[in-house]
Amino acid sequence: MTNSQPATDDHGDLLTNMVREFAAKEIRPIAKELDETERFPVEIYEELGQLGLFGITVPVEMGGSGGSTLDYARVMEELSYGYASVADQCGLVELVSSLLVEFGTEEQRDHYLPGILDGTSRCAYALTEAEAGSDLGNVTTNASKIDGAWVLNGEKIFIHNAPVAEFALVLAVTDKSAGKRGRMSMFLVDTDLPGVAKAYKEHKMGQRASQVGGYVFQNAELPERALLGPEGAGFGAVLHVLEKGRVGIAALALGIHRAAIDASVEYANTRHQFGRPIKDFQGISFKMADMATEYRAARLLVEDAARKTDSGSTDAGPASSVAKLYASEAAVRATSAAVQVHGGSGYIRGVEVERLYRDARITMIYEGTSEVQRLIISRALFK
Ligand SMILES: Cc1cc2nc3c(=O)[nH]c(=O)nc-3n(C[C@H](O)[C@H](O)[C@H](O)COP(=O)(O)OP(=O)(O)OC[C@H]3O[C@@H](n4cnc5c(N)ncnc54)[C@H](O)[C@@H]3O)c2cc1C
């Protein structure tokens, strides 16, 4: 825990403390092993489910925790302080469950929500394709209605949980002739259906316990009830829920940032050169002052975006992009500085800051790259 941690309200403190203790006891001790082995920690996810840490904002009557986006951000920061891949799983469930809550029929919610909330089943959120990354309007995976069923064809890449998920929320074109806004729909696709194949698992720079892979759909026949929400509403829905997702990733970046500060404080206190602890050198202590300053600034931006999301403010979208842009880039700067504070040790496998540096890097890329966040922020400026 760093001294730069601002106070929170009572409810926030209770939740934060509970997750912090869990992360300290159950997650941090195995982070190094998970990074090395890329193991999917099923036992941790079942415990997260039992603690009600999946689907934080899902209403209680639907089996969730009924929390706010601010609660969600606090949980993400604390889990990520333990290990970012674990927080990432929580973020993924939040995205998919938010869409099930908003667009799902009772039947769809009853079928899919309980398993992902209690951590016994896995979901994926499948938007990206080879030619549709930042430009999601370019998705070509398509679903046609034939004899009352949907026939799905196409390929998705870089999908978190694809190697392990029982079902995926898939964005597909249902009306080629419509404009971007009305062209795509969302589908709940059971991954054991004939015609659905899991592609290879990727090996990544960081967050290595997050399982990432692809899907190939070849004339996969989906029942009519696989359509989530109204036909043609998919593009707008996935972009909207990504706003909450960006608050989550910004908070995940905060957890990595704080872990980098704490590791650096400990190292700078104990490592001696020229007869004194390296914290006595201004070149080191000022670097750490910058890390702490940026952490506090990022945290305020995350809280601002979370509160705006909770209040339904029209500024919630740009605020979540600002938070994600700043917090992710600040985490990359801070983890790079932490490696520097550790000298040669910071470059050695098995030393925490080496992993944190790798874990931070993807936060500038997934759920919208830094460039895409700048596009959203500048568009809001000139609107
Ligand atoms: C570990 C990992 C997990 C992921 N998880 C998921 C997931 O669960 N589900 C999912 O659907 N996707 C997922 N993704 C995909 C991720 O969201 C995309 O990689 C990301 O959106 C960028 O798309 P791209 O890789 O195609 O890059 P591109 O869009 O090709 O971008 C390449 C570069 O060009 C820049 N660029 C592109 N367009 C513009 C523009 N208009 N102006 C300025 N610069 C621009 C980008 O910022 C980037 O720097 C994941 C990716 C990774 C690596």
Short mmCIF file of N, CA, C and O and ligand atoms in Angstrom, two decimals, residues 92 125-130 132-135 157-160 204 212 362 365-372 375, ligand 1:
data_model
loop_
_atom_site.label_atom_id
_atom_site.label_comp_id
_atom_site.label_asym_id
_atom_site.label_seq_id
_atom_site.Cartn_x
_atom_site.Cartn_y
_atom_site.Cartn_z
N LEU A 92 -13.65 -8.31 -17.98
CA LEU A 92 -14.33 -8.99 -19.08
C LEU A 92 -15.76 -9.39 -18.68
O LEU A 92 -16.73 -9.18 -19.42
N TYR A 125 -15.53 -11.76 -25.30
CA TYR A 125 -16.14 -10.57 -25.90
C TYR A 125 -15.46 -10.39 -27.25
O TYR A 125 -14.33 -9.89 -27.32
N ALA A 126 -16.12 -10.85 -28.32
CA ALA A 126 -15.42 -11.04 -29.58
C ALA A 126 -15.80 -9.99 -30.63
O ALA A 126 -16.79 -10.15 -31.35
N LEU A 127 -14.99 -8.93 -30.69
CA LEU A 127 -15.22 -7.87 -31.68
C LEU A 127 -14.14 -7.88 -32.75
O LEU A 127 -14.42 -7.82 -33.94
N THR A 128 -12.87 -7.94 -32.34
CA THR A 128 -11.73 -7.67 -33.23
C THR A 128 -11.56 -8.73 -34.33
O THR A 128 -11.74 -9.92 -34.09
N GLU A 129 -11.19 -8.25 -35.52
CA GLU A 129 -10.87 -9.13 -36.65
C GLU A 129 -9.56 -8.65 -37.28
O GLU A 129 -9.10 -7.54 -36.97
N ALA A 130 -9.05 -9.44 -38.21
CA ALA A 130 -7.76 -9.07 -38.83
C ALA A 130 -7.82 -7.67 -39.44
O ALA A 130 -6.87 -6.89 -39.35
N ALA A 132 -10.30 -5.41 -38.75
CA ALA A 132 -11.18 -4.56 -37.94
C ALA A 132 -10.68 -4.53 -36.50
O ALA A 132 -11.08 -5.35 -35.67
N GLY A 133 -9.71 -3.62 -36.25
CA GLY A 133 -9.19 -3.45 -34.89
C GLY A 133 -9.73 -2.13 -34.36
O GLY A 133 -10.86 -2.07 -33.86
N SER A 134 -8.97 -1.06 -34.55
CA SER A 134 -9.49 0.27 -34.18
C SER A 134 -10.73 0.59 -35.00
O SER A 134 -11.66 1.23 -34.51
N ASP A 135 -10.74 0.14 -36.24
CA ASP A 135 -11.86 0.43 -37.14
C ASP A 135 -12.90 -0.69 -37.07
O ASP A 135 -13.03 -1.50 -37.99
N ILE A 157 -10.02 -12.38 -33.98
CA ILE A 157 -8.66 -12.58 -33.44
C ILE A 157 -8.48 -11.77 -32.15
O ILE A 157 -9.25 -10.84 -31.88
N PHE A 158 -7.43 -12.11 -31.40
CA PHE A 158 -7.04 -11.41 -30.17
C PHE A 158 -8.17 -11.36 -29.15
O PHE A 158 -8.42 -10.31 -28.54
N ILE A 159 -8.87 -12.45 -28.96
CA ILE A 159 -10.03 -12.44 -28.06
C ILE A 159 -9.67 -13.04 -26.70
O ILE A 159 -9.30 -14.22 -26.60
N HIS A 160 -9.78 -12.20 -25.68
CA HIS A 160 -9.49 -12.61 -24.31
C HIS A 160 -10.46 -13.74 -23.91
O HIS A 160 -11.66 -13.60 -24.11
N LYS A 204 1.84 -13.86 -25.12
CA LYS A 204 1.92 -12.41 -25.07
C LYS A 204 3.11 -11.88 -24.26
O LYS A 204 3.71 -12.61 -23.48
N VAL A 212 -5.60 -15.59 -24.47
CA VAL A 212 -6.06 -14.82 -25.64
C VAL A 212 -5.92 -15.69 -26.90
O VAL A 212 -4.89 -16.34 -27.09
N ILE A 362 0.06 -3.29 -22.42
CA ILE A 362 -1.17 -3.55 -23.19
C ILE A 362 -2.29 -2.57 -22.83
O ILE A 362 -3.22 -2.36 -23.61
N ILE A 365 -3.26 -0.25 -25.39
CA ILE A 365 -3.69 -0.81 -26.67
C ILE A 365 -5.12 -1.37 -26.64
O ILE A 365 -5.95 -1.02 -27.47
N TYR A 366 -5.41 -2.27 -25.65
CA TYR A 366 -6.75 -2.89 -25.74
C TYR A 366 -7.85 -1.97 -25.20
O TYR A 366 -7.57 -1.00 -24.54
N GLU A 367 -9.07 -2.30 -25.57
CA GLU A 367 -10.25 -1.45 -25.31
C GLU A 367 -10.05 -0.04 -25.87
O GLU A 367 -10.47 0.95 -25.27
N GLY A 368 -9.41 0.04 -27.03
CA GLY A 368 -9.16 1.31 -27.70
C GLY A 368 -7.76 1.80 -27.41
O GLY A 368 -7.41 2.05 -26.25
N THR A 369 -6.95 1.96 -28.46
CA THR A 369 -5.57 2.40 -28.28
C THR A 369 -5.54 3.85 -27.77
O THR A 369 -6.55 4.56 -27.82
N SER A 370 -4.36 4.29 -27.35
CA SER A 370 -4.21 5.69 -26.92
C SER A 370 -4.61 6.65 -28.04
O SER A 370 -5.21 7.69 -27.80
N GLU A 371 -4.27 6.25 -29.28
CA GLU A 371 -4.61 7.13 -30.42
C GLU A 371 -6.13 7.23 -30.56
O GLU A 371 -6.67 8.32 -30.82
N VAL A 372 -6.82 6.12 -30.38
CA VAL A 372 -8.29 6.14 -30.48
C VAL A 372 -8.88 6.99 -29.34
O VAL A 372 -9.84 7.75 -29.55
N LEU A 375 -8.59 10.46 -30.34
CA LEU A 375 -9.63 10.79 -31.35
C LEU A 375 -10.94 11.15 -30.66
O LEU A 375 -11.58 12.15 -30.99
C1 LIG B 1 -3.83 -8.99 -25.13
C2 LIG B 1 -4.97 -8.51 -25.98
C3 LIG B 1 -6.28 -8.74 -25.56
C4 LIG B 1 -7.35 -8.34 -26.37
N1 LIG B 1 -8.63 -8.65 -25.99
C5 LIG B 1 -9.64 -8.42 -26.87
C6 LIG B 1 -10.95 -8.93 -26.61
O1 LIG B 1 -11.21 -9.58 -25.58
N2 LIG B 1 -11.93 -8.70 -27.52
C7 LIG B 1 -11.69 -8.00 -28.68
O2 LIG B 1 -12.62 -7.84 -29.46
N3 LIG B 1 -10.46 -7.50 -28.96
C8 LIG B 1 -9.42 -7.70 -28.08
N4 LIG B 1 -8.16 -7.24 -28.37
C9 LIG B 1 -7.94 -6.47 -29.59
C10 LIG B 1 -7.62 -5.00 -29.29
O3 LIG B 1 -8.80 -4.34 -28.84
C11 LIG B 1 -7.05 -4.39 -30.58
O4 LIG B 1 -5.75 -4.95 -30.73
C12 LIG B 1 -6.96 -2.88 -30.51
O5 LIG B 1 -8.25 -2.30 -30.53
C13 LIG B 1 -6.14 -2.30 -31.69
O6 LIG B 1 -6.52 -2.86 -32.91
P1 LIG B 1 -5.38 -3.44 -33.88
O7 LIG B 1 -4.52 -4.35 -33.09
O8 LIG B 1 -6.04 -3.99 -35.09
O9 LIG B 1 -4.50 -2.19 -34.27
P2 LIG B 1 -4.80 -1.17 -35.47
O10 LIG B 1 -6.19 -0.69 -35.38
O11 LIG B 1 -4.34 -1.77 -36.74
O12 LIG B 1 -3.83 0.01 -35.08
C14 LIG B 1 -2.42 0.05 -35.38
C15 LIG B 1 -1.92 1.43 -34.96
O13 LIG B 1 -2.58 2.45 -35.75
C16 LIG B 1 -3.22 3.37 -34.88
N5 LIG B 1 -4.45 3.86 -35.49
C17 LIG B 1 -5.46 3.13 -36.04
N6 LIG B 1 -6.44 3.94 -36.47
C18 LIG B 1 -6.05 5.21 -36.19
C19 LIG B 1 -6.63 6.50 -36.38
N7 LIG B 1 -7.83 6.65 -36.94
N8 LIG B 1 -5.94 7.60 -35.95
C20 LIG B 1 -4.71 7.44 -35.36
N9 LIG B 1 -4.12 6.25 -35.18
C21 LIG B 1 -4.77 5.16 -35.57
C22 LIG B 1 -3.49 2.59 -33.60
O14 LIG B 1 -3.67 3.46 -32.49
C23 LIG B 1 -2.24 1.75 -33.49
O15 LIG B 1 -1.20 2.51 -32.94
C24 LIG B 1 -7.08 -7.63 -27.57
C25 LIG B 1 -5.78 -7.39 -27.97
C26 LIG B 1 -4.72 -7.84 -27.21
C27 LIG B 1 -3.31 -7.62 -27.71
#
